[in-house]
Short mmCIF file of C-alpha atoms and ligand atoms in Angstrom, two decimals:
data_model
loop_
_atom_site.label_atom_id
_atom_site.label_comp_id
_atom_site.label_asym_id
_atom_site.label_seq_id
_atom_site.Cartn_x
_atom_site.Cartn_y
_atom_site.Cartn_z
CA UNK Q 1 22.95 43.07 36.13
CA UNK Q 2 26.19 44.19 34.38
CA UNK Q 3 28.83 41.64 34.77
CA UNK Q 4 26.70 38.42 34.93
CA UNK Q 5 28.36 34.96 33.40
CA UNK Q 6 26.26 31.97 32.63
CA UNK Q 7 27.14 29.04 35.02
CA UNK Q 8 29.09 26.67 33.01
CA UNK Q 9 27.17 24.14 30.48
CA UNK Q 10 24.44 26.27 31.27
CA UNK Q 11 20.74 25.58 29.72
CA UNK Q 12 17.09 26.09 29.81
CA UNK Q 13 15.39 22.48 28.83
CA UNK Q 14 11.92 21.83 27.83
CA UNK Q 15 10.29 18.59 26.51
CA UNK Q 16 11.92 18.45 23.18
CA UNK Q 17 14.45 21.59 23.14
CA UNK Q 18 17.71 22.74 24.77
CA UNK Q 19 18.27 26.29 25.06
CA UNK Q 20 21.95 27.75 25.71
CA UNK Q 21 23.93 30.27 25.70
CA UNK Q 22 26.07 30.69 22.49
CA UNK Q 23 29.78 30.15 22.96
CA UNK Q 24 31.68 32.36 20.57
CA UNK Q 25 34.71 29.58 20.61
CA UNK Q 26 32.78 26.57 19.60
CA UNK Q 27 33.08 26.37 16.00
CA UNK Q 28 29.59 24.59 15.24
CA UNK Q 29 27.81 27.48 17.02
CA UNK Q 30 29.65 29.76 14.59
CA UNK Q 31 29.23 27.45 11.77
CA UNK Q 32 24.85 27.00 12.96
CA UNK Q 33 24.65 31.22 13.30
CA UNK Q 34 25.71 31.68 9.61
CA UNK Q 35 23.56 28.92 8.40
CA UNK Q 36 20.40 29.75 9.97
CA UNK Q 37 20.87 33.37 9.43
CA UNK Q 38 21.68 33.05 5.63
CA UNK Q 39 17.92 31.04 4.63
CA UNK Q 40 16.17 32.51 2.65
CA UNK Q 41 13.31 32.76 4.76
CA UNK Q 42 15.15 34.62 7.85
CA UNK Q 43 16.64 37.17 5.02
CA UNK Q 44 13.23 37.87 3.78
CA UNK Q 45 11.86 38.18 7.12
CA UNK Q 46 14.92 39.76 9.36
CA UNK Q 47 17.03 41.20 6.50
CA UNK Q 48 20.99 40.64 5.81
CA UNK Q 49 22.65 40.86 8.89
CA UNK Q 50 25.94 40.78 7.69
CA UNK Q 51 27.02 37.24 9.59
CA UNK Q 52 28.36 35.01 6.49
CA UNK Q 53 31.54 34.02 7.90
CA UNK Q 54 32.17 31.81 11.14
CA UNK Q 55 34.80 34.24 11.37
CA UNK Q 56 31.65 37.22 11.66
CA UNK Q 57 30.00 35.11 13.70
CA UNK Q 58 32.67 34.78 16.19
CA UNK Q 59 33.13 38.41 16.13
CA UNK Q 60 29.54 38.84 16.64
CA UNK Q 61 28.94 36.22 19.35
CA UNK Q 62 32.15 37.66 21.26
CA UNK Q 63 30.88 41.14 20.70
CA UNK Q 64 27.17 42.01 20.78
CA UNK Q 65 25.62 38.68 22.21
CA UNK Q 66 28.30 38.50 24.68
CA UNK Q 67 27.52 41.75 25.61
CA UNK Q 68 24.03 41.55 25.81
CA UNK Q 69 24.17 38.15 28.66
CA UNK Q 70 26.74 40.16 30.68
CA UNK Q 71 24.49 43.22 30.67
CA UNK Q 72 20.76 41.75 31.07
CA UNK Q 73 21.26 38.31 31.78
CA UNK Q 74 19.55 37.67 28.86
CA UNK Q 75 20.15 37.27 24.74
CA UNK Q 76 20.39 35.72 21.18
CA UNK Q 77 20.55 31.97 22.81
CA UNK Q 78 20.82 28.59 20.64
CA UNK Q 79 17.80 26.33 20.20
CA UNK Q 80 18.77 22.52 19.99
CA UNK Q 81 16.72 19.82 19.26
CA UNK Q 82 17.05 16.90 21.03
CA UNK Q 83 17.51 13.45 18.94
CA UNK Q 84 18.60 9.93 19.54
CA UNK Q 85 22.13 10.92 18.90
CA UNK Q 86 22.52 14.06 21.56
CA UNK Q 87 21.16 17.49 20.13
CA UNK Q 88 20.90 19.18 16.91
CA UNK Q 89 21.04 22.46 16.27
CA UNK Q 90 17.95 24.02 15.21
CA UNK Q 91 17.43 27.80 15.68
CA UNK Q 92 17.23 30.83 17.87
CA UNK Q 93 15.65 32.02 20.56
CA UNK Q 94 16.29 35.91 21.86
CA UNK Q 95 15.09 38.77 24.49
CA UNK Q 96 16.64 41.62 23.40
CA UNK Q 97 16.76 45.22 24.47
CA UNK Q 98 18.83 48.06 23.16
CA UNK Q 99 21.61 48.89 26.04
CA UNK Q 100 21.57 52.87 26.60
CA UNK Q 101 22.50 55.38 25.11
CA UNK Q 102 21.25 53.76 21.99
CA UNK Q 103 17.15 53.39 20.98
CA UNK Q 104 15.88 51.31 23.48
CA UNK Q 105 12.40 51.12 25.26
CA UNK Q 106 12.28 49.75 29.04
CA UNK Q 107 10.94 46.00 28.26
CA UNK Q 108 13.03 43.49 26.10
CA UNK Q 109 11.26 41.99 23.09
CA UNK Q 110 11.26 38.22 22.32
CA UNK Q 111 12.61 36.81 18.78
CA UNK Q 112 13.30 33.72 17.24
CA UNK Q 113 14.28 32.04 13.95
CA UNK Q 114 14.14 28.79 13.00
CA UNK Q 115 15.41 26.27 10.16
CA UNK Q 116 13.01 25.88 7.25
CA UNK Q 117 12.61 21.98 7.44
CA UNK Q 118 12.22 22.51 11.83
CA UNK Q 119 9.25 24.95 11.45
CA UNK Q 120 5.64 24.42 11.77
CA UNK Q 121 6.05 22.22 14.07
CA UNK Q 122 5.61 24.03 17.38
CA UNK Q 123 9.39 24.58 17.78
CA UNK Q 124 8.94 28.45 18.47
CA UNK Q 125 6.42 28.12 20.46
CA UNK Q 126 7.76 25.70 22.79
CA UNK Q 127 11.43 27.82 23.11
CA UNK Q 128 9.87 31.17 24.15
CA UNK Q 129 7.38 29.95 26.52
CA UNK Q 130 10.22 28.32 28.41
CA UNK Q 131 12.73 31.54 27.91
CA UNK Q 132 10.05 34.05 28.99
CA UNK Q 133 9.32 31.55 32.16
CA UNK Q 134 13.00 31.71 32.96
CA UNK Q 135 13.50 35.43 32.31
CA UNK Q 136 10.21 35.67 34.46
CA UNK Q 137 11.21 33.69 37.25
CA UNK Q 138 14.82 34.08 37.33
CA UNK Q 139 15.27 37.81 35.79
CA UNK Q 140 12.19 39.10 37.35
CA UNK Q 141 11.29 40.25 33.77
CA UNK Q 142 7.51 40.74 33.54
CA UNK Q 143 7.11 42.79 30.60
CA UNK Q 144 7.77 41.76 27.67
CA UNK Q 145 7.48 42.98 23.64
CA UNK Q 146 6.90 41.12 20.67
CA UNK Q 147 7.80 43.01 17.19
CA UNK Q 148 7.28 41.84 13.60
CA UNK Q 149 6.73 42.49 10.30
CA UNK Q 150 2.79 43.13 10.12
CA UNK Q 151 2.73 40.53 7.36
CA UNK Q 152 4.81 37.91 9.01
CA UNK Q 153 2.14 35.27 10.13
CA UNK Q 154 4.52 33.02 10.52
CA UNK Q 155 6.05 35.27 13.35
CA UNK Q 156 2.74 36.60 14.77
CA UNK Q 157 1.46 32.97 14.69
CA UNK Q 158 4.01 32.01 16.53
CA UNK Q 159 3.72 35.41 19.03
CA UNK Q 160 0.18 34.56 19.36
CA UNK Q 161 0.54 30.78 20.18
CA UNK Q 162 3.43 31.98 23.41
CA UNK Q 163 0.11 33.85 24.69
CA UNK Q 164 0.85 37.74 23.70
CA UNK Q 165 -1.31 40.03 23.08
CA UNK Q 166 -1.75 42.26 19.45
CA UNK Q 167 -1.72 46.04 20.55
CA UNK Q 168 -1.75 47.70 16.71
CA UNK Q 169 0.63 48.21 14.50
CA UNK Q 170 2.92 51.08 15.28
CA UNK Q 171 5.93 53.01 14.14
CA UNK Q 172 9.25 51.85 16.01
CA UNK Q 173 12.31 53.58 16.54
CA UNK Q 174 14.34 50.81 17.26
CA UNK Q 175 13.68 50.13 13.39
CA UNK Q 176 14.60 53.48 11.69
CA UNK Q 177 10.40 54.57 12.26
CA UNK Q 178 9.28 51.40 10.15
CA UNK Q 179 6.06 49.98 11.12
CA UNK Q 180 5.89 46.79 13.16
CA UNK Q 181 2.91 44.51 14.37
CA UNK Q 182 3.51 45.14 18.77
CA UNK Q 183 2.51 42.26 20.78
CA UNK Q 184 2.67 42.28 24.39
CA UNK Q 185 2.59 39.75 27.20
CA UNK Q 186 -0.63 39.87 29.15
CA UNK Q 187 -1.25 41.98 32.15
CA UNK Q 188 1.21 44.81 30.51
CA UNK Q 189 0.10 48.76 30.91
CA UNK Q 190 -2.59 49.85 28.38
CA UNK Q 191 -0.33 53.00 27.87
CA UNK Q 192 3.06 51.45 26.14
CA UNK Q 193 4.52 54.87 26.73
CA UNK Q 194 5.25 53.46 30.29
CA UNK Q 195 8.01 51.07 28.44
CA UNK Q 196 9.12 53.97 26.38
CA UNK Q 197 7.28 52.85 23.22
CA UNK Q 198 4.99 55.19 21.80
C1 COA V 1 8.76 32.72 12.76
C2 COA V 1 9.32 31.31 12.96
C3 COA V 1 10.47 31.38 13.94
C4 COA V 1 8.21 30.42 13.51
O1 COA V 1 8.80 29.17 13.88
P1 COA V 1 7.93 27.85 14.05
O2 COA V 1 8.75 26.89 14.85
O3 COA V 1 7.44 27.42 12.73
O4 COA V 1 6.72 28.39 14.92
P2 COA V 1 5.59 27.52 15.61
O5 COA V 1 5.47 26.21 14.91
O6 COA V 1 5.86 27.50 17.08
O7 COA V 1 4.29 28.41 15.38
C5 COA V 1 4.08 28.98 14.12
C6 COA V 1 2.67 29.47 14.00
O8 COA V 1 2.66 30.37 12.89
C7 COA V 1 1.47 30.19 12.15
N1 COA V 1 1.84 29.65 10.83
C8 COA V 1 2.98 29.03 10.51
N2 COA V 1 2.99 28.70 9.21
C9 COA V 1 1.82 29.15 8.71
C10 COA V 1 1.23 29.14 7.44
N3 COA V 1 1.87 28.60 6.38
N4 COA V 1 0.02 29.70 7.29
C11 COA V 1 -0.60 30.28 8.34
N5 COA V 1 -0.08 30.32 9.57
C12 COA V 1 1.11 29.76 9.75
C13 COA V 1 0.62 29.23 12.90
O9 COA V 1 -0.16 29.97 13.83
C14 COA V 1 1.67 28.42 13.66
O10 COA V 1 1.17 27.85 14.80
P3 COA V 1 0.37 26.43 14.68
O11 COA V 1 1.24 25.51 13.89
O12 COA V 1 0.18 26.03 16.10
O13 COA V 1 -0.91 26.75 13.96
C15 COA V 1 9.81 30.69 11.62
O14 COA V 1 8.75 30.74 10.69
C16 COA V 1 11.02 31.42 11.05
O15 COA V 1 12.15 31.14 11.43
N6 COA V 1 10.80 32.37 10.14
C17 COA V 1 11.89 33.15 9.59
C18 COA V 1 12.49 34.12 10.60
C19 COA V 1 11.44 35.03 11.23
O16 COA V 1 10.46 35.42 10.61
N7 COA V 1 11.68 35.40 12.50
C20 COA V 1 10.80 36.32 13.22
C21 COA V 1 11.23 37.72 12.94
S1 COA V 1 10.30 38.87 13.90
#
C-alpha cells in the first residue's frame, strides 16, 4: 500500500493502552524514543541503535518509520498508558518487514519494548494482541513472525502470552545469520520457506 497516511489523531485503543503512530514533529515523541531506547535493558536486549539525540530521533521517525507506515501501513508505533491525567508514554509496539531490495522475508514480525518500571505487568501483551487484530482486520495481515534472542524470556514470554507459536531456533538473515528463537502466529505454513525464511 505505498503512499498510505494515518488519518489524523489516529490510534488503536485497548483497555488500558493507546497505540499511535509516531509523529516525527512532536518533541515528546522524540524526547520518549531516546529514552526508552537508551535503558539498559532494551540495549542489552536490542543493541545500540544509534538514537541518543531527539535530533536522531527526528531523523529517524521522519526517515525509516515514516517510511515504513507509508509503505505497509504498518510500523514502530508509540504505546501510551492511560492515567488520570491523559496518557503517558510507555513503550513500543512494531510490525516490521524489510522493504525490497533489502533482506526481507514475506510476513512482518511483531516487536516491542517497554520501560523498566511498566513491565511485567501485561503491558506487551495487551499492545500486540490489539496491533496484530488491527493489522489482521484492517491490513489483511495473517501471517505473522516473532524473532528474539533465544535467551530473552522476557521477550518469548511475552511472544508466548500474544498466542504464537515456538518453531526452533534458526539462523536469520535479517540479523547478519545470528540465531534467533522464531515464533509464529497460529495456523501459519509448517514450511517457513513459504515466507522466505529458511
Ligand atoms: C520484552 C518486553 C517488551 C516485555 O514487556 P512486558 O510488558 O513486561 O511483557 P508482558 O508483561 O506482557 O509479558 C511478559 C512475560 O514475560 C515473562 N517474564 C517476564 N519477566 C519474567 C521473569 N523475570 N522471569 C520469567 N519470565 C518472565 C512472563 O511470561 C511474562 O508474562 P506473565 O507476566 O503473564 O507471566 C520487556 O521486557 C522489554 O522491554 N524488554 C527489553 C526490550 C526487549 O527485549 N524487546 C524485545 C526484543 S525482541
Amino acid at each position: 500500500m505505498p503512499g498510505f497516511s494515518f488519518p489524523p489523531d489516529f490510534t488503536i485503543p485497548t483497555p488500558r493502552l493507546q497505540i499511535s503512530p509516531f509523529n516525527p514533529n512532536n518533541p515528546a515523541h522524540c524526547a520518549f524514543l531516546v529514552q526508552l531506547w537508551n535503558t539498559d535493558g532494551f540495549i542489552s536486549s536490542c543493541g545500540k541503535t544509534g538514537i541518543t539525540t531527539p535530533e536522531k530521533a527526528h531523523s529517524f521517525l521522519k526517515g525509516r518509520v515514516s517510511e515504513y507506515y507509508a509503505y505497509h501501513g504498518y510500523g514502530t508505533f508509540l504505546v501510551s498508558r492511560q492515567t488520570e491525567d491523559g496518557v503517558k508514554p510507555i513503550g513500543t509496539v512494531s510490525l516490521t518487514r524489510g522493504i525490497p531490495p533489502g533482506p526481507h522475508y514475506l510476513a512482518p514480525d511483531i516487536g516491542f519494548a517497554m520501560l523498566p518500571e511498566e513491565c511485567r505487568k501485561g503491558h506487551a501483551t495487551e499492545a500486540a494482541k490489539a496491533l496484530l487484530e488491527y493489522a489482521g482486520k484492517n491490513l489483511g495481515v495473517e501471517a505473522v513472525f516473532g524473532f528474539c534472542s533465544p535467551a530473552n524470556r522476557w521477550s518469548r514470554g511475552a511472544l508466548e502470552n500474544i498466542g504464537m507459536e515456538f518453531r526452533g531456533v534458526k539462523p536469520l538473515k535479517v540479523f547478519g545469520g545470528e540465531d534467533s528463537a522464531v515464533y509464529v502466529l497460529p495456523g501459519m505454513s509448517g514450511d517457513l520457506s513459504v515466507y522466505n525464511l529458511d
